[in-house]
């Protein structure tokens, strides 16, 4: 069974640009979660999508947004990039209980 | 909302010793408690979980215990090995139809050979 996949693996952007990150969940999972993990720090919850709807968002500004497609894949958009947005962005999908993470996208803002 | 506190933030043990990481949660409706292991440069991996109708669960050298009354749960690793060195995260899932997990801040475990 294929796991959670994310693309791209690495992304380098300049301050002020926009970044788009993509995630495909495990087959059969309808919920997708996005987390930000700055270097050496914990998992900061960003967004939760389920059945195409945004269910909850963490304490992040509106320039962090996303969507979920009919096939349950998801994308995260970060507008007006700032240097402190540099981090590992992890996507996870879940069924009723277990939540599994993708390999992450390393975003570097210069 | 749910709040999860995790202690200690760092833990060093000698190879072969046991390690214990503790977490407390605030929402008495929480019903699912997973633990993740994150090795350097890798994704968090689910290593063990426990549901609120169970007090203890074991899988080889790791075990998790849950005390619903006190609202805390713990990860126990016995006979630690160098490959157990990683950051461990606990999490809690609130009930009421939400699948969202609230994570602790993590414990960096170092196993000294």
mmCIF file of N, CA, C and O in Angstrom, chain A residues 4 31 33 35 37 41-43 45 48 56 88 90 94-103, chain B residues 31-32 36 38 41-46 49 51 89 93 97-101 103-106:
data_model
loop_
_atom_site.group_PDB
_atom_site.id
_atom_site.type_symbol
_atom_site.label_atom_id
_atom_site.label_comp_id
_atom_site.label_asym_id
_atom_site.label_seq_id
_atom_site.Cartn_x
_atom_site.Cartn_y
_atom_site.Cartn_z
ATOM 1 N N UNK A 4 1.789 8.168 2.297
ATOM 2 C CA UNK A 4 1.544 9.567 1.982
ATOM 3 C C UNK A 4 2.721 10.093 1.159
ATOM 4 O O UNK A 4 3.876 9.850 1.518
ATOM 5 N N UNK A 31 -9.032 12.516 5.292
ATOM 6 C CA UNK A 31 -8.521 13.663 6.057
ATOM 7 C C UNK A 31 -7.050 13.905 5.736
ATOM 8 O O UNK A 31 -6.254 12.964 5.704
ATOM 9 N N UNK A 33 -3.834 16.629 6.860
ATOM 10 C CA UNK A 33 -3.375 17.629 7.813
ATOM 11 C C UNK A 33 -2.052 18.199 7.321
ATOM 12 O O UNK A 33 -1.231 17.475 6.756
ATOM 13 N N UNK A 35 1.374 20.393 8.713
ATOM 14 C CA UNK A 35 2.131 20.843 9.868
ATOM 15 C C UNK A 35 3.374 21.576 9.388
ATOM 16 O O UNK A 35 3.953 21.245 8.359
ATOM 17 N N UNK A 37 7.254 22.369 10.673
ATOM 18 C CA UNK A 37 8.281 21.992 11.646
ATOM 19 C C UNK A 37 9.534 22.796 11.354
ATOM 20 O O UNK A 37 10.289 22.481 10.436
ATOM 21 N N UNK A 41 12.505 22.091 16.095
ATOM 22 C CA UNK A 41 11.332 22.371 16.908
ATOM 23 C C UNK A 41 10.240 21.325 16.692
ATOM 24 O O UNK A 41 10.429 20.356 15.973
ATOM 25 N N UNK A 42 9.112 21.554 17.341
ATOM 26 C CA UNK A 42 8.024 20.590 17.300
ATOM 27 C C UNK A 42 7.130 20.752 16.090
ATOM 28 O O UNK A 42 7.444 21.478 15.142
ATOM 29 N N UNK A 43 6.013 20.073 16.136
ATOM 30 C CA UNK A 43 5.054 20.043 15.034
ATOM 31 C C UNK A 43 3.970 21.085 15.290
ATOM 32 O O UNK A 43 3.180 20.953 16.219
ATOM 33 N N UNK A 45 0.615 22.708 14.119
ATOM 34 C CA UNK A 45 -0.539 22.412 13.272
ATOM 35 C C UNK A 45 -0.916 23.622 12.423
ATOM 36 O O UNK A 45 -1.058 24.741 12.936
ATOM 37 N N UNK A 48 -6.367 21.500 8.563
ATOM 38 C CA UNK A 48 -6.968 20.175 8.465
ATOM 39 C C UNK A 48 -8.083 20.233 7.418
ATOM 40 O O UNK A 48 -8.970 21.087 7.496
ATOM 41 N N UNK A 56 -10.353 22.920 10.267
ATOM 42 C CA UNK A 56 -9.731 23.690 11.338
ATOM 43 C C UNK A 56 -8.410 24.250 10.831
ATOM 44 O O UNK A 56 -7.829 23.715 9.876
ATOM 45 N N UNK A 88 10.376 22.637 7.484
ATOM 46 C CA UNK A 88 9.907 21.401 6.877
ATOM 47 C C UNK A 88 8.386 21.385 7.000
ATOM 48 O O UNK A 88 7.838 21.568 8.090
ATOM 49 N N UNK A 90 5.129 19.225 6.689
ATOM 50 C CA UNK A 90 4.709 17.827 6.694
ATOM 51 C C UNK A 90 3.220 17.721 6.453
ATOM 52 O O UNK A 90 2.427 18.472 7.019
ATOM 53 N N UNK A 94 -5.173 10.539 7.592
ATOM 54 C CA UNK A 94 -5.668 9.611 8.605
ATOM 55 C C UNK A 94 -7.011 9.037 8.216
ATOM 56 O O UNK A 94 -7.785 9.624 7.456
ATOM 57 N N UNK A 95 -7.246 7.860 8.788
ATOM 58 C CA UNK A 95 -8.581 7.275 8.806
ATOM 59 C C UNK A 95 -9.166 7.604 10.161
ATOM 60 O O UNK A 95 -8.869 8.648 10.726
ATOM 61 N N UNK A 96 -9.958 6.700 10.725
ATOM 62 C CA UNK A 96 -10.589 6.980 12.017
ATOM 63 C C UNK A 96 -9.601 7.155 13.169
ATOM 64 O O UNK A 96 -9.884 7.877 14.110
ATOM 65 N N UNK A 97 -8.437 6.520 13.083
ATOM 66 C CA UNK A 97 -7.488 6.632 14.188
ATOM 67 C C UNK A 97 -6.081 7.004 13.708
ATOM 68 O O UNK A 97 -5.672 8.144 13.814
ATOM 69 N N UNK A 98 -5.357 6.025 13.146
ATOM 70 C CA UNK A 98 -3.936 6.257 12.870
ATOM 71 C C UNK A 98 -3.735 7.383 11.862
ATOM 72 O O UNK A 98 -4.437 7.484 10.858
ATOM 73 N N UNK A 99 -2.727 8.226 12.154
ATOM 74 C CA UNK A 99 -2.338 9.320 11.272
ATOM 75 C C UNK A 99 -0.912 9.045 10.813
ATOM 76 O O UNK A 99 -0.036 8.784 11.643
ATOM 77 N N UNK A 100 -0.718 9.104 9.503
ATOM 78 C CA UNK A 100 0.592 8.800 8.918
ATOM 79 C C UNK A 100 1.129 10.021 8.184
ATOM 80 O O UNK A 100 0.384 10.708 7.471
ATOM 81 N N UNK A 101 2.433 10.234 8.329
ATOM 82 C CA UNK A 101 3.064 11.401 7.754
ATOM 83 C C UNK A 101 3.727 11.099 6.412
ATOM 84 O O UNK A 101 4.227 9.996 6.178
ATOM 85 N N UNK A 102 3.754 12.116 5.574
ATOM 86 C CA UNK A 102 4.550 12.072 4.363
ATOM 87 C C UNK A 102 5.983 12.461 4.668
ATOM 88 O O UNK A 102 6.305 12.829 5.809
ATOM 89 N N UNK A 103 6.862 12.416 3.661
ATOM 90 C CA UNK A 103 8.285 12.696 3.881
ATOM 91 C C UNK A 103 8.589 14.178 4.059
ATOM 92 O O UNK A 103 9.680 14.535 4.510
ATOM 93 N N UNK B 31 -9.698 10.400 23.320
ATOM 94 C CA UNK B 31 -9.896 8.949 23.317
ATOM 95 C C UNK B 31 -8.838 8.163 22.554
ATOM 96 O O UNK B 31 -8.940 6.947 22.412
ATOM 97 N N UNK B 32 -7.817 8.848 22.042
ATOM 98 C CA UNK B 32 -6.801 8.146 21.257
ATOM 99 C C UNK B 32 -5.466 8.840 21.474
ATOM 100 O O UNK B 32 -5.372 10.066 21.375
ATOM 101 N N UNK B 36 4.922 9.019 18.341
ATOM 102 C CA UNK B 36 5.689 9.053 17.101
ATOM 103 C C UNK B 36 7.169 9.163 17.415
ATOM 104 O O UNK B 36 7.566 9.814 18.379
ATOM 105 N N UNK B 38 10.734 10.370 15.567
ATOM 106 C CA UNK B 38 11.275 11.082 14.424
ATOM 107 C C UNK B 38 12.793 11.065 14.484
ATOM 108 O O UNK B 38 13.397 11.714 15.342
ATOM 109 N N UNK B 41 16.176 14.129 10.191
ATOM 110 C CA UNK B 41 15.974 14.253 8.756
ATOM 111 C C UNK B 41 14.871 13.394 8.177
ATOM 112 O O UNK B 41 14.709 13.340 6.955
ATOM 113 N N UNK B 42 14.120 12.722 9.051
ATOM 114 C CA UNK B 42 13.069 11.829 8.550
ATOM 115 C C UNK B 42 11.694 12.262 9.053
ATOM 116 O O UNK B 42 11.566 13.140 9.886
ATOM 117 N N UNK B 43 10.685 11.628 8.506
ATOM 118 C CA UNK B 43 9.312 11.937 8.914
ATOM 119 C C UNK B 43 8.996 11.309 10.261
ATOM 120 O O UNK B 43 9.584 10.284 10.615
ATOM 121 N N UNK B 44 8.055 11.862 11.024
ATOM 122 C CA UNK B 44 7.581 11.171 12.237
ATOM 123 C C UNK B 44 6.930 9.852 11.857
ATOM 124 O O UNK B 44 6.139 9.798 10.908
ATOM 125 N N UNK B 45 7.265 8.809 12.609
ATOM 126 C CA UNK B 45 6.692 7.490 12.354
ATOM 127 C C UNK B 45 5.897 7.037 13.567
ATOM 128 O O UNK B 45 6.381 7.109 14.698
ATOM 129 N N UNK B 46 4.700 6.550 13.320
ATOM 130 C CA UNK B 46 3.851 6.022 14.382
ATOM 131 C C UNK B 46 4.470 4.736 14.919
ATOM 132 O O UNK B 46 4.723 3.799 14.155
ATOM 133 N N UNK B 49 0.278 3.096 19.757
ATOM 134 C CA UNK B 49 -0.844 3.948 20.130
ATOM 135 C C UNK B 49 -1.733 3.194 21.115
ATOM 136 O O UNK B 49 -1.626 1.981 21.275
ATOM 137 N N UNK B 51 -5.883 3.337 22.869
ATOM 138 C CA UNK B 51 -7.212 3.941 22.905
ATOM 139 C C UNK B 51 -7.694 4.005 24.347
ATOM 140 O O UNK B 51 -7.194 3.283 25.209
ATOM 141 N N UNK B 89 7.401 12.137 20.020
ATOM 142 C CA UNK B 89 6.258 13.020 20.216
ATOM 143 C C UNK B 89 5.062 12.213 20.700
ATOM 144 O O UNK B 89 4.746 11.160 20.124
ATOM 145 N N UNK B 93 -5.996 12.766 20.757
ATOM 146 C CA UNK B 93 -7.088 13.124 19.861
ATOM 147 C C UNK B 93 -8.343 13.333 20.692
ATOM 148 O O UNK B 93 -8.780 12.435 21.418
ATOM 149 N N UNK B 97 -16.015 13.612 17.548
ATOM 150 C CA UNK B 97 -16.000 13.586 16.092
ATOM 151 C C UNK B 97 -14.824 14.251 15.435
ATOM 152 O O UNK B 97 -14.802 14.417 14.220
ATOM 153 N N UNK B 98 -13.822 14.644 16.203
ATOM 154 C CA UNK B 98 -12.650 15.282 15.607
ATOM 155 C C UNK B 98 -11.522 14.278 15.471
ATOM 156 O O UNK B 98 -11.227 13.540 16.403
ATOM 157 N N UNK B 99 -10.892 14.231 14.308
ATOM 158 C CA UNK B 99 -9.745 13.353 14.108
ATOM 159 C C UNK B 99 -8.425 14.076 14.342
ATOM 160 O O UNK B 99 -7.372 13.484 14.247
ATOM 161 N N UNK B 100 -8.486 15.350 14.657
ATOM 162 C CA UNK B 100 -7.262 16.139 14.766
ATOM 163 C C UNK B 100 -6.464 15.744 15.998
ATOM 164 O O UNK B 100 -7.021 15.545 17.076
ATOM 165 N N UNK B 101 -5.161 15.622 15.836
ATOM 166 C CA UNK B 101 -4.255 15.323 16.940
ATOM 167 C C UNK B 101 -3.642 16.608 17.469
ATOM 168 O O UNK B 101 -3.318 17.512 16.699
ATOM 169 N N UNK B 103 -0.266 17.642 19.509
ATOM 170 C CA UNK B 103 1.035 17.052 19.814
ATOM 171 C C UNK B 103 1.701 17.722 21.009
ATOM 172 O O UNK B 103 1.545 18.930 21.240
ATOM 173 N N UNK B 104 2.475 16.933 21.758
ATOM 174 C CA UNK B 104 3.398 17.489 22.723
ATOM 175 C C UNK B 104 4.589 18.079 21.998
ATOM 176 O O UNK B 104 4.744 17.920 20.779
ATOM 177 N N UNK B 105 5.459 18.760 22.741
ATOM 178 C CA UNK B 105 6.587 19.466 22.127
ATOM 179 C C UNK B 105 7.773 18.572 21.799
ATOM 180 O O UNK B 105 8.731 19.024 21.193
ATOM 181 N N UNK B 106 7.723 17.312 22.233
ATOM 182 C CA UNK B 106 8.765 16.374 21.863
ATOM 183 C C UNK B 106 9.798 16.146 22.962
ATOM 184 O O UNK B 106 10.052 17.012 23.794
#
